[in-house]
Amino acid sequence: MSTRRVIYMDHSATTPVDPRVVEAMLPYFTERYGNPSSVYRLGAEARAAIEAARQTIAELIGARPKEILFTSCGTESDNLALRGVAWASRHKGRHIITTPIEHHAVTHTCEQLEREFGFRITYVPVDRDGLVDPEDVARAITDETILISVMYANNEVGTIEPIAEIGQIARERGIPFHTDAVQAGGQLPIDVDALHVDLLSLSGHKFYAPKGVGALYVREGTPLLPTQTGGGQEFHRRAGTENVPYIVGMAKALELAYASLDEEAPRLQRLRDRLIEGVLERIPGARLTGHRTQRLPGHASFVFGGVDGEAILMYLDRANVAASTGSACASSESGPSPVLEAMGITGRQALGSLRLSLGRENTEEDVEYVLRVLPPIIEKLREFSPICPDAALR
Ligand code: PLP
């Protein structure tokens, strides 16, 4: 095993936990370990920590504390938003509008609502850059529509969606609007009123908190049935003893992320732009996926025709670079990614995808290193690739 530092460029998958976050969490494992529902002091301390975390997160996104529910992850937040609103509104209508580029936490929940519960799902298209046209959302609305769900920023291609415009349309028509902000949390400013959202999902491990903790913002008055029943925690909307240390950690992490956003976002953007320019310049046939500028600050994603994405990752790993294809399905075995397909990138071209997502520890040197090692990897793979080489030029 090499002792060289791994150049981690997969921050859209997960992030390391910030040591300041660990420090904030530690007392809640061993000293302040009470159950927040217990009446004695230890319990009250844990309760106070949760309510302080709720207040912090609410303030950071322009919400009120009682509109924040803590969950176990971004997936649970998405599931609760969709299923919770669908179940609560099923007598009003059974039509949901979403997009083909959502995370599986949204798409698979919609598919189940359709298959098992008789809901109808409309997937509004996206353009070549992965952008949703708000007018398409407006046109898809019917008297039966009970929910619209469009992600804030896409995990695979980084495109930032026009959430405020879509939210405005949903608001005018009186339809609850959910956004999956798992990739946006801590990276893009969030103001639930300016965005006109009624439900918003967050996940701690995307912004330097641990894996296994999330939050769902639910605007007061939004119909929502709990999907997890039991105790009365989280305002009777999400049963289960709260994960106190992780909740404390998530609030601390979000606070730190927004405190440094004004410096960190432009820094990441500069590194990202250098990476994009370098890759497009040095690798023939490389194509950027997602919008050129309206994208997450540290997110660069590409397709390289004529190669397999999984093979690129293996070679990068040998060069001590941790990256991703951008999608769990973007390998030759499981077929092309539905997100790329929805953007018109099909067949063999879509198989050679690569996502490089930058974060706090990445430096200019890291970017230059990747720009040195990546072109020969693609060249070598193209030489040996069983995939049609002309795909590179399409
Ligand atoms: N939504 C998006 C856009 C994501 O990128 C992810 C994780 O990659 C999730 C939801 C799921 O979050 P979690 O890993 O916390 O379940």
Coordinates of C-alpha atoms and ligand atoms in Angstrom, one line a residue:
M1 CA 0.0 0.0 0.0
S2 CA 1.4 3.4 -1.0
T3 CA 2.1 5.9 1.7
R4 CA 1.4 8.8 -0.6
R5 CA -1.5 11.1 0.3
V6 CA -4.6 10.1 -1.5
I7 CA -5.9 13.0 -3.6
Y8 CA -9.5 12.8 -2.7
M9 CA -11.8 14.3 -5.4
D10 CA -15.1 12.6 -4.6
H11 CA -16.6 15.2 -2.2
S12 CA -20.0 14.8 -3.9
A13 CA -20.0 11.2 -2.6
T14 CA -19.0 12.1 0.9
T15 CA -16.6 14.3 2.9
P16 CA -14.2 13.8 5.8
V17 CA -15.6 14.8 9.1
D18 CA -14.2 18.2 10.2
P19 CA -12.2 17.8 13.4
R20 CA -14.1 20.8 14.9
V21 CA -17.3 18.8 14.3
V22 CA -15.8 15.7 16.0
E23 CA -14.9 17.9 19.0
A24 CA -18.4 19.3 19.2
M25 CA -19.9 15.8 19.1
L26 CA -17.6 14.0 21.5
P27 CA -19.2 15.0 24.9
Y28 CA -22.6 13.7 23.6
F29 CA -21.2 10.1 23.4
T30 CA -19.7 9.8 26.8
E31 CA -20.7 12.6 29.2
R32 CA -24.0 14.0 28.0
Y33 CA -25.4 10.7 26.8
G34 CA -29.0 11.1 28.1
N35 CA -32.1 10.3 26.2
P36 CA -33.6 13.6 25.1
S37 CA -37.0 12.4 26.1
S38 CA -36.0 11.7 29.7
V39 CA -37.0 14.2 32.3
Y40 CA -33.9 14.4 34.5
R41 CA -30.9 16.7 33.9
L42 CA -29.0 14.4 31.6
G43 CA -32.0 14.1 29.4
A44 CA -32.6 17.8 29.5
E45 CA -29.0 18.5 28.4
A46 CA -29.4 16.3 25.4
R47 CA -32.8 17.9 24.6
A48 CA -31.2 21.4 24.8
A49 CA -28.4 20.3 22.5
I50 CA -30.9 19.1 19.9
E51 CA -33.0 22.3 20.1
A52 CA -29.8 24.4 19.8
A53 CA -28.9 22.4 16.7
R54 CA -32.4 22.9 15.3
Q55 CA -32.2 26.6 15.9
T56 CA -28.8 26.8 14.2
I57 CA -29.9 24.9 11.1
A58 CA -33.2 26.9 10.9
E59 CA -31.4 30.2 11.0
L60 CA -28.9 29.1 8.4
I61 CA -31.7 28.3 5.9
G62 CA -34.1 31.0 6.8
A63 CA -36.6 28.7 8.5
R64 CA -38.2 28.4 11.9
P65 CA -36.9 25.8 14.4
K66 CA -40.2 23.8 14.5
E67 CA -40.0 23.4 10.7
I68 CA -36.7 21.3 10.9
L69 CA -37.0 17.5 11.4
F70 CA -33.9 15.4 12.0
T71 CA -33.6 12.2 10.1
S72 CA -31.0 9.5 9.6
C73 CA -29.8 10.6 6.1
G74 CA -30.6 12.4 2.9
T75 CA -32.4 9.4 1.6
E76 CA -34.8 9.3 4.5
S77 CA -35.4 13.0 4.2
D78 CA -36.4 12.6 0.5
N79 CA -38.5 9.5 1.3
L80 CA -40.3 11.3 4.1
A81 CA -41.0 14.4 2.0
L82 CA -42.4 12.5 -1.0
R83 CA -44.3 9.6 0.7
G84 CA -45.3 11.9 3.6
V85 CA -46.9 14.5 1.3
A86 CA -48.3 11.9 -1.1
W87 CA -50.0 9.9 1.7
A88 CA -51.4 13.1 3.4
S89 CA -52.8 14.5 0.1
R90 CA -54.0 11.3 -1.6
H91 CA -57.6 12.3 -1.3
K92 CA -56.9 15.6 -3.1
G93 CA -55.1 14.1 -6.1
R94 CA -52.5 11.5 -7.1
H95 CA -50.2 13.4 -9.5
I96 CA -46.6 14.2 -8.8
I97 CA -44.2 16.2 -11.0
T98 CA -40.5 15.5 -10.9
T99 CA -37.5 15.1 -13.2
P100 CA -35.5 12.2 -14.7
I101 CA -32.3 13.4 -13.1
E102 CA -33.2 13.1 -9.4
H103 CA -31.3 10.9 -7.0
H104 CA -32.7 7.3 -6.6
A105 CA -33.9 8.4 -3.2
V106 CA -36.5 10.4 -5.1
T107 CA -36.9 8.4 -8.3
H108 CA -37.4 5.0 -6.6
T109 CA -39.8 6.5 -4.1
C110 CA -41.9 8.0 -7.0
E111 CA -41.8 4.6 -8.8
Q112 CA -43.1 2.8 -5.7
L113 CA -45.9 5.4 -5.3
E114 CA -46.8 4.8 -8.9
R115 CA -46.6 1.0 -8.9
E116 CA -48.1 0.3 -5.4
F117 CA -50.3 3.3 -4.6
G118 CA -51.8 4.4 -7.9
F119 CA -50.0 7.8 -8.2
R120 CA -49.2 9.2 -11.6
I121 CA -45.7 10.6 -12.1
T122 CA -44.7 13.2 -14.7
Y123 CA -41.0 13.5 -15.5
V124 CA -40.4 16.9 -17.0
P125 CA -37.4 16.8 -19.4
V126 CA -34.0 18.5 -19.0
D127 CA -31.9 20.1 -21.7
R128 CA -28.4 19.1 -22.8
D129 CA -27.0 20.8 -19.8
G130 CA -29.3 19.1 -17.4
L131 CA -31.5 22.2 -16.8
V132 CA -35.2 22.0 -16.1
D133 CA -37.3 24.6 -17.9
P134 CA -39.8 26.1 -15.3
E135 CA -42.3 26.5 -18.1
D136 CA -42.3 22.7 -18.5
V137 CA -43.2 22.3 -14.9
A138 CA -46.0 24.9 -15.2
R139 CA -47.4 23.0 -18.2
A140 CA -47.3 19.7 -16.4
I141 CA -49.5 20.9 -13.5
T142 CA -53.0 19.5 -13.4
D143 CA -55.9 19.7 -10.9
E144 CA -54.6 16.4 -9.5
T145 CA -51.1 17.6 -8.8
I146 CA -50.2 17.3 -5.1
L147 CA -46.4 17.6 -5.1
I148 CA -43.5 18.9 -7.2
S149 CA -40.0 17.7 -6.5
V150 CA -37.0 19.1 -8.3
M151 CA -33.4 18.8 -7.0
Y152 CA -31.4 22.0 -6.2
A153 CA -28.2 20.7 -7.7
N154 CA -27.5 17.4 -9.4
N155 CA -25.0 15.0 -7.9
E156 CA -23.8 13.5 -11.2
V157 CA -23.4 16.6 -13.4
G158 CA -23.4 19.4 -10.9
T159 CA -26.1 21.5 -12.7
I160 CA -27.9 24.0 -10.4
E161 CA -31.7 24.1 -11.2
P162 CA -33.8 27.2 -11.3
I163 CA -35.4 26.4 -7.9
A164 CA -36.7 29.9 -7.1
E165 CA -38.6 30.1 -10.5
I166 CA -40.1 26.7 -10.1
G167 CA -41.0 27.4 -6.5
Q168 CA -42.8 30.6 -7.6
I169 CA -44.9 28.6 -10.0
A170 CA -45.7 26.0 -7.4
R171 CA -46.6 28.7 -4.9
E172 CA -49.0 30.4 -7.3
R173 CA -50.7 27.2 -7.9
G174 CA -50.8 26.2 -4.2
I175 CA -48.8 23.0 -4.7
P176 CA -46.2 21.8 -2.2
F177 CA -42.7 22.0 -3.6
H178 CA -39.9 19.8 -2.4
T179 CA -36.2 20.2 -3.3
D180 CA -33.5 17.7 -2.7
A181 CA -30.7 20.0 -1.5
V182 CA -28.4 17.2 -0.4
Q183 CA -25.6 18.4 -2.8
A184 CA -26.4 22.1 -2.3
G185 CA -26.2 22.0 1.5
G186 CA -23.2 24.0 2.7
Q187 CA -22.2 24.7 -0.9
L188 CA -24.9 27.1 -2.1
P189 CA -26.8 29.6 -0.1
I190 CA -30.2 28.3 1.0
D191 CA -33.1 30.6 1.9
V192 CA -36.3 28.6 2.0
D193 CA -38.4 31.8 1.5
A194 CA -36.4 33.1 -1.4
L195 CA -36.5 29.7 -3.1
H196 CA -40.2 29.3 -2.4
V197 CA -39.8 25.7 -1.2
D198 CA -42.0 23.9 1.2
L199 CA -39.8 20.9 1.8
L200 CA -36.0 20.7 1.6
S201 CA -33.7 17.7 2.2
L202 CA -30.2 17.9 3.7
S203 CA -27.6 15.3 4.5
G204 CA -24.7 15.9 7.0
H205 CA -22.0 13.8 5.3
K206 CA -21.9 16.0 2.2
F207 CA -20.8 19.0 4.3
Y208 CA -18.1 17.5 6.6
A209 CA -20.5 16.0 9.3
P210 CA -20.7 12.2 9.7
K211 CA -22.7 9.8 7.5
G212 CA -26.0 8.8 8.9
V213 CA -27.7 12.1 9.8
G214 CA -30.0 14.3 7.8
A215 CA -32.6 17.0 8.1
L216 CA -35.9 17.7 6.4
Y217 CA -37.3 21.3 6.3
V218 CA -41.1 21.2 6.3
R219 CA -42.9 24.6 5.9
E220 CA -45.6 25.1 8.5
G221 CA -48.9 24.0 7.1
T222 CA -47.5 21.5 4.6
P223 CA -49.5 18.3 4.7
L224 CA -47.2 15.5 5.8
L225 CA -48.0 12.0 7.3
P226 CA -45.2 10.4 9.2
T227 CA -43.8 7.3 7.5
Q228 CA -42.0 6.1 10.6
T229 CA -44.3 5.7 13.6
G230 CA -43.6 5.1 17.3
G231 CA -42.7 7.7 19.9
G232 CA -43.6 11.4 19.7
Q233 CA -40.2 12.7 18.7
E234 CA -39.7 15.4 16.1
F235 CA -43.1 16.9 16.6
H236 CA -44.8 13.5 16.0
R237 CA -43.5 13.5 12.5
R238 CA -40.5 11.2 12.7
A239 CA -40.5 8.7 15.6
G240 CA -37.3 7.3 17.1
T241 CA -34.8 8.4 19.7
E242 CA -32.8 11.2 18.2
N243 CA -29.1 10.7 17.3
V244 CA -27.9 13.5 19.6
P245 CA -24.2 13.6 18.8
Y246 CA -24.7 13.4 15.1
I247 CA -27.4 16.1 15.2
V248 CA -25.0 18.3 17.1
G249 CA -22.3 17.6 14.6
M250 CA -24.5 18.3 11.6
A251 CA -25.5 21.7 12.9
K252 CA -21.8 22.6 13.7
A253 CA -20.7 21.4 10.2
L254 CA -23.4 23.5 8.5
E255 CA -22.5 26.5 10.5
L256 CA -18.8 26.1 9.6
A257 CA -19.6 25.6 5.9
Y258 CA -21.7 28.8 5.7
A259 CA -19.2 30.8 7.7
S260 CA -16.5 30.1 5.1
L261 CA -18.7 30.0 2.0
D262 CA -17.7 33.5 0.8
E263 CA -14.0 32.4 0.5
E264 CA -14.4 28.7 -0.1
A265 CA -16.9 28.8 -3.0
P266 CA -14.8 31.1 -5.2
R267 CA -11.6 29.2 -4.4
L268 CA -13.3 25.9 -5.4
Q269 CA -14.7 27.5 -8.5
R270 CA -11.2 28.6 -9.6
L271 CA -9.9 25.1 -9.1
R272 CA -12.9 23.6 -10.9
D273 CA -12.5 25.9 -13.8
R274 CA -8.8 25.1 -14.1
L275 CA -9.7 21.4 -14.0
I276 CA -12.4 21.7 -16.7
E277 CA -10.2 23.8 -19.0
G278 CA -7.2 21.5 -18.5
V279 CA -9.2 18.3 -19.2
L280 CA -11.0 19.7 -22.3
E281 CA -7.7 21.0 -23.6
R282 CA -5.6 18.0 -23.0
I283 CA -7.9 15.1 -23.8
P284 CA -9.3 14.8 -27.4
G285 CA -13.0 14.1 -27.5
A286 CA -13.6 15.0 -23.8
R287 CA -16.9 16.6 -23.2
L288 CA -18.1 18.4 -20.1
T289 CA -21.4 17.2 -18.7
G290 CA -23.7 19.6 -16.9
H291 CA -23.9 23.3 -17.3
R292 CA -20.6 25.2 -17.8
T293 CA -21.1 27.9 -15.2
Q294 CA -24.4 27.1 -13.4
R295 CA -22.9 24.2 -11.5
L296 CA -21.7 23.4 -8.0
P297 CA -18.5 25.3 -7.2
G298 CA -16.3 22.2 -6.8
H299 CA -17.9 19.9 -9.4
A300 CA -16.4 18.9 -12.7
S301 CA -17.8 16.0 -14.7
F302 CA -17.0 14.6 -18.2
V303 CA -17.6 11.9 -20.7
F304 CA -14.7 10.4 -22.7
G305 CA -16.0 8.4 -25.5
G306 CA -14.4 5.1 -26.2
V307 CA -13.5 4.2 -22.6
D308 CA -15.2 2.6 -19.6
G309 CA -15.7 4.8 -16.6
E310 CA -14.9 2.1 -14.1
A311 CA -11.6 1.5 -15.8
I312 CA -10.7 5.2 -15.5
L313 CA -11.4 5.0 -11.8
M314 CA -9.2 1.9 -11.3
Y315 CA -6.2 3.6 -13.1
L316 CA -6.8 6.9 -11.1
D317 CA -6.9 4.9 -7.9
R318 CA -3.5 3.4 -8.8
A319 CA -2.3 7.0 -9.2
N320 CA -3.7 7.8 -5.8
V321 CA -6.6 9.8 -7.0
A322 CA -10.1 8.9 -5.6
A323 CA -12.9 9.9 -8.0
S324 CA -16.2 8.6 -9.2
T325 CA -18.1 7.9 -12.4
G326 CA -20.8 10.2 -10.9
S327 CA -23.4 7.5 -10.8
A328 CA -23.8 4.1 -9.3
C329 CA -25.1 2.8 -12.6
A330 CA -22.6 4.3 -15.0
S331 CA -20.6 1.2 -15.7
S332 CA -20.7 -1.0 -18.7
E333 CA -22.4 -3.8 -16.8
S334 CA -25.4 -1.9 -15.5
G335 CA -25.9 0.3 -18.5
P336 CA -25.6 4.0 -19.1
S337 CA -26.7 6.5 -16.5
P338 CA -30.3 7.7 -16.7
V339 CA -29.1 11.2 -15.9
L340 CA -26.8 11.4 -18.9
E341 CA -29.5 9.7 -21.1
A342 CA -32.0 12.4 -20.1
M343 CA -29.4 15.0 -21.2
G344 CA -29.1 13.2 -24.6
I345 CA -25.7 11.6 -23.9
T346 CA -26.4 8.0 -24.8
G347 CA -25.0 4.6 -25.4
R348 CA -21.2 4.1 -25.4
Q349 CA -20.4 7.7 -24.9
A350 CA -22.2 7.8 -21.6
L351 CA -20.2 4.8 -20.2
G352 CA -17.0 6.7 -20.1
S353 CA -18.0 9.2 -17.4
L354 CA -15.9 10.7 -14.7
R355 CA -16.8 13.1 -11.8
L356 CA -14.1 15.0 -10.0
S357 CA -15.6 16.8 -7.0
L358 CA -13.3 19.1 -5.1
G359 CA -13.4 20.0 -1.4
R360 CA -11.6 21.8 1.4
E361 CA -8.4 19.9 1.3
N362 CA -7.8 20.1 -2.4
T363 CA -5.1 22.5 -3.7
E364 CA -3.9 23.8 -7.1
E365 CA -1.2 21.1 -6.9
D366 CA -3.8 18.4 -6.7
V367 CA -5.5 19.8 -9.8
E368 CA -2.2 20.0 -11.7
Y369 CA -1.4 16.4 -10.6
V370 CA -4.7 15.1 -12.0
L371 CA -4.2 17.1 -15.2
R372 CA -0.9 15.3 -15.6
V373 CA -2.0 11.7 -14.8
L374 CA -5.5 11.7 -16.4
P375 CA -4.6 12.2 -20.2
P376 CA -2.3 9.2 -20.4
I377 CA -4.8 7.0 -18.6
I378 CA -7.5 7.9 -21.2
E379 CA -5.1 7.4 -24.0
K380 CA -4.0 4.0 -22.8
L381 CA -7.6 2.9 -22.2
R382 CA -8.6 4.0 -25.7
E383 CA -5.8 2.0 -27.2
F384 CA -6.9 -1.2 -25.4
S385 CA -10.6 -0.5 -25.2
P386 CA -13.1 -2.9 -26.6
I387 CA -15.5 0.0 -26.8
C388 CA -15.9 1.5 -30.3
P389 CA -13.2 4.2 -30.6
D390 CA -15.2 6.5 -32.8
A391 CA -17.5 7.1 -29.8
A392 CA -14.7 9.5 -28.7
L393 CA -15.5 11.9 -31.5
R394 CA -19.3 11.8 -31.4
Ligands
PLP1 N1 -29.8 13.1 -2.8 C1 -28.7 13.4 -3.5 C2 -28.8 14.5 -4.6 C3 -27.5 12.8 -3.2 O1 -26.4 13.1 -3.9 C4 -27.5 11.8 -2.2 C5 -26.3 11.1 -1.8 O2 -25.4 10.9 -2.6 C6 -28.7 11.6 -1.5 C7 -29.8 12.2 -1.9 C8 -28.7 10.5 -0.4 O3 -28.2 11.0 0.8 P1 -27.7 10.0 1.9 O4 -26.4 9.4 1.4 O5 -27.5 10.8 3.1 O6 -28.7 9.0 2.1

